[in-house]
């Protein structure tokens, strides 16, 4: 899967309140209990741009927070001689806040993220030795956009198609690519 980007700037008013904070990122499955196997690993990189002032960055608390706890997911299957399994998941996040840098500069931050995932698996009823294939196409796509005073600070738009096909006798075909537009922040304001 591609690297995902987040802009934590909307949370600066909370993170600069003088208290300790823990930021937790989690991987959740499309299953009803959201459990995953132990083969997932997360790593991260935190980048902070400091204000020119020695005074602390503050701000108004988050003014808009729209985010479900988990992605919306659907799963379906059919058994009409072949077995077909389809899983789809999507999640939309929208967060807004106003940041006031130590220098007095005010920044309205709007962070949005729209992610989608789809996986379709087809298992033919006729065994592989007869020349039939198993197809497992999946696609992850989405956009992360963070604007500061209406200007793009971070934009990450991606499509990650993946196709795995098993053919007899035990051969496979793998096709993947990453189509991505990434605009990094050039004016991101962080906390002192």
Tab-separated table of C-alpha atoms in Angstrom:
chain	number	residue	atom	x	y	z
A	1	UNK	CA	0.000	0.000	0.000
A	2	UNK	CA	1.130	3.565	-0.524
A	3	UNK	CA	2.386	5.850	2.218
A	4	UNK	CA	-0.445	7.922	3.650
A	5	UNK	CA	-0.029	11.549	4.749
A	6	UNK	CA	-1.761	13.395	7.578
A	7	UNK	CA	-1.664	17.039	8.600
A	8	UNK	CA	-1.933	17.320	12.382
A	9	UNK	CA	-2.069	21.130	12.248
A	10	UNK	CA	-5.801	21.269	13.190
A	11	UNK	CA	-4.888	19.618	16.500
A	12	UNK	CA	-2.256	22.222	17.486
A	13	UNK	CA	-4.639	24.096	19.847
A	14	UNK	CA	-5.064	20.837	21.772
A	15	UNK	CA	-1.423	19.733	21.541
A	16	UNK	CA	-0.103	23.066	22.878
A	17	UNK	CA	-2.172	23.075	26.076
A	18	UNK	CA	0.801	22.112	28.262
A	19	UNK	CA	-0.446	18.573	28.902
A	20	UNK	CA	1.144	15.316	27.675
A	21	UNK	CA	-0.526	13.775	24.616
A	22	UNK	CA	-0.469	10.398	22.900
A	23	UNK	CA	-1.204	10.183	19.170
A	24	UNK	CA	-2.316	6.708	18.119
A	25	UNK	CA	-2.629	5.423	14.557
A	26	UNK	CA	-4.309	2.077	14.083
A	27	UNK	CA	-5.032	-0.360	11.272
A	28	UNK	CA	-8.598	-1.682	11.341
A	29	UNK	CA	-10.121	-4.374	9.150
A	30	UNK	CA	-13.451	-4.305	7.320
A	31	UNK	CA	-14.689	-7.063	9.651
A	32	UNK	CA	-17.420	-6.159	12.145
A	33	UNK	CA	-14.948	-6.438	15.058
A	34	UNK	CA	-12.245	-4.466	13.128
A	35	UNK	CA	-9.611	-7.052	14.133
A	36	UNK	CA	-6.517	-7.603	11.972
A	37	UNK	CA	-3.835	-10.264	11.863
A	38	UNK	CA	-0.343	-9.618	13.206
A	39	UNK	CA	1.204	-8.918	9.776
A	40	UNK	CA	0.558	-5.155	9.798
A	41	UNK	CA	3.222	-2.618	10.668
A	42	UNK	CA	2.940	1.143	10.981
A	43	UNK	CA	5.737	3.644	10.942
A	44	UNK	CA	5.636	7.385	10.880
A	45	UNK	CA	7.473	10.625	10.386
A	46	UNK	CA	6.502	13.829	12.159
A	47	UNK	CA	7.585	17.115	10.602
A	48	UNK	CA	7.211	20.415	12.456
A	49	UNK	CA	7.822	23.917	11.128
A	50	UNK	CA	8.399	26.430	13.897
A	51	UNK	CA	7.127	29.994	13.964
A	52	UNK	CA	9.652	32.844	14.023
A	53	UNK	CA	8.378	33.942	17.453
A	54	UNK	CA	9.446	32.367	20.747
A	55	UNK	CA	5.853	32.668	22.005
A	56	UNK	CA	3.802	29.467	21.872
A	57	UNK	CA	1.412	28.672	19.056
A	58	UNK	CA	-2.191	28.494	20.244
A	59	UNK	CA	-5.534	28.694	18.548
A	60	UNK	CA	-9.199	28.030	18.797
A	61	UNK	CA	-10.122	24.456	19.425
A	62	UNK	CA	-11.255	22.369	16.480
A	63	UNK	CA	-14.232	24.165	14.921
A	64	UNK	CA	-15.446	21.259	12.766
A	65	UNK	CA	-14.768	17.543	13.215
A	66	UNK	CA	-16.477	15.022	10.947
A	67	UNK	CA	-14.937	11.561	11.110
A	68	UNK	CA	-16.463	8.193	11.811
A	69	UNK	CA	-14.537	5.899	14.137
A	70	UNK	CA	-14.111	3.318	11.360
A	71	UNK	CA	-14.381	3.107	7.595
A	72	UNK	CA	-17.766	2.240	6.099
A	73	UNK	CA	-17.436	-1.259	4.668
A	74	UNK	CA	-19.511	-3.801	2.783
A	75	UNK	CA	-18.816	-7.442	2.043
A	76	UNK	CA	-20.738	-9.840	-0.147
A	77	UNK	CA	-20.289	-13.237	-1.657
A	78	UNK	CA	-21.981	-15.581	-4.080
A	79	UNK	CA	-21.715	-19.236	-4.910
A	80	UNK	CA	-23.161	-19.770	-8.385
A	81	UNK	CA	-20.725	-22.571	-9.260
A	82	UNK	CA	-17.895	-20.033	-8.879
A	83	UNK	CA	-17.157	-18.360	-5.558
A	84	UNK	CA	-17.092	-14.553	-5.688
A	85	UNK	CA	-16.148	-12.408	-2.690
A	86	UNK	CA	-16.312	-8.605	-2.812
A	87	UNK	CA	-15.124	-6.220	-0.080
A	88	UNK	CA	-15.376	-2.430	-0.275
A	89	UNK	CA	-14.455	0.180	2.322
A	90	UNK	CA	-14.426	3.971	2.358
A	91	UNK	CA	-13.776	6.725	4.869
A	92	UNK	CA	-14.202	10.491	4.732
A	93	UNK	CA	-12.640	12.858	7.277
A	94	UNK	CA	-13.139	16.638	7.499
A	95	UNK	CA	-11.482	18.706	10.252
A	96	UNK	CA	-11.203	22.492	10.592
A	97	UNK	CA	-9.433	24.696	13.155
A	98	UNK	CA	-7.914	28.138	13.560
A	99	UNK	CA	-4.255	28.340	14.566
A	100	UNK	CA	-2.684	31.457	16.088
A	101	UNK	CA	1.112	31.435	15.810
A	102	UNK	CA	3.248	33.102	18.481
A	103	UNK	CA	3.891	35.916	15.997
A	104	UNK	CA	0.127	36.562	15.881
A	105	UNK	CA	-0.420	35.129	12.395
A	106	UNK	CA	-3.832	33.452	12.138
A	107	UNK	CA	-4.252	30.387	9.954
A	108	UNK	CA	-7.528	28.659	9.114
A	109	UNK	CA	-6.688	25.005	8.551
A	110	UNK	CA	-9.007	22.639	6.666
A	111	UNK	CA	-7.985	18.968	6.467
A	112	UNK	CA	-9.978	16.490	4.369
A	113	UNK	CA	-9.314	12.884	3.510
A	114	UNK	CA	-11.367	10.619	1.257
A	115	UNK	CA	-10.087	7.041	0.977
A	116	UNK	CA	-11.553	4.018	-0.819
A	117	UNK	CA	-10.594	0.369	-1.064
A	118	UNK	CA	-12.053	-2.461	-3.109
A	119	UNK	CA	-11.186	-6.135	-3.416
A	120	UNK	CA	-12.910	-8.759	-5.566
A	121	UNK	CA	-11.894	-12.408	-5.469
A	122	UNK	CA	-13.105	-15.055	-7.916
A	123	UNK	CA	-12.520	-18.757	-7.343
A	124	UNK	CA	-13.755	-20.905	-10.254
A	125	UNK	CA	-15.545	-24.153	-9.475
A	126	UNK	CA	-13.402	-26.024	-12.015
A	127	UNK	CA	-9.950	-26.848	-10.596
A	128	UNK	CA	-6.837	-25.019	-11.789
A	129	UNK	CA	-5.410	-28.029	-13.612
A	130	UNK	CA	-8.149	-27.573	-16.238
A	131	UNK	CA	-6.784	-24.191	-17.298
A	132	UNK	CA	-8.913	-21.826	-15.266
A	133	UNK	CA	-7.627	-18.908	-13.235
A	134	UNK	CA	-8.183	-17.334	-9.840
A	135	UNK	CA	-8.382	-13.533	-10.025
A	136	UNK	CA	-7.797	-11.186	-7.110
A	137	UNK	CA	-8.004	-7.549	-8.271
A	138	UNK	CA	-7.972	-4.778	-5.693
A	139	UNK	CA	-7.648	-1.025	-5.729
A	140	UNK	CA	-6.892	1.586	-3.110
A	141	UNK	CA	-7.511	5.209	-4.036
A	142	UNK	CA	-8.026	8.506	-2.345
A	143	UNK	CA	-7.146	12.095	-1.721
A	144	UNK	CA	-5.761	13.946	1.267
A	145	UNK	CA	-5.986	17.729	1.110
A	146	UNK	CA	-4.922	20.282	3.691
A	147	UNK	CA	-5.365	23.986	3.083
A	148	UNK	CA	-3.989	26.833	5.194
A	149	UNK	CA	-5.909	30.078	4.642
A	150	UNK	CA	-7.271	28.589	1.427
A	151	UNK	CA	-3.870	27.688	-0.037
A	152	UNK	CA	-2.844	24.075	-0.539
A	153	UNK	CA	-0.368	22.997	2.131
A	154	UNK	CA	-0.565	19.264	1.392
A	155	UNK	CA	-2.255	17.383	-1.415
A	156	UNK	CA	-1.893	13.665	-1.939
A	157	UNK	CA	-4.000	12.030	-4.641
A	158	UNK	CA	-3.324	8.381	-5.439
A	159	UNK	CA	-4.619	5.271	-7.176
A	160	UNK	CA	-3.008	1.958	-6.383
A	161	UNK	CA	-4.394	-0.831	-8.597
A	162	UNK	CA	-3.219	-4.368	-7.912
A	163	UNK	CA	-4.065	-7.580	-9.777
A	164	UNK	CA	-2.989	-11.080	-8.859
A	165	UNK	CA	-4.005	-13.997	-11.084
A	166	UNK	CA	-3.124	-17.630	-10.431
A	167	UNK	CA	-2.912	-19.885	-13.479
A	168	UNK	CA	-2.081	-23.581	-13.821
A	169	UNK	CA	0.177	-25.244	-12.955
A	170	UNK	CA	1.026	-23.021	-9.990
A	171	UNK	CA	2.079	-20.000	-12.036
A	172	UNK	CA	0.859	-16.506	-11.279
A	173	UNK	CA	0.616	-13.057	-12.799
A	174	UNK	CA	1.148	-9.938	-10.705
A	175	UNK	CA	0.405	-6.412	-11.896
A	176	UNK	CA	0.661	-3.297	-9.770
A	177	UNK	CA	1.445	0.355	-10.123
A	178	UNK	CA	1.118	3.542	-8.125
A	179	UNK	CA	-0.318	6.654	-9.731
A	180	UNK	CA	0.295	9.583	-7.398
A	181	UNK	CA	0.232	13.377	-7.243
A	182	UNK	CA	1.920	14.651	-4.087
A	183	UNK	CA	2.227	18.338	-3.241
A	184	UNK	CA	4.151	18.791	0.011
A	185	UNK	CA	3.655	21.646	2.395
A	186	UNK	CA	5.716	24.775	1.877
A	187	UNK	CA	4.044	26.985	4.483
A	188	UNK	CA	2.973	24.534	7.203
A	189	UNK	CA	2.915	26.080	10.672
A	190	UNK	CA	3.702	23.955	13.686
A	191	UNK	CA	3.924	24.463	17.420
A	192	UNK	CA	6.872	25.898	19.342
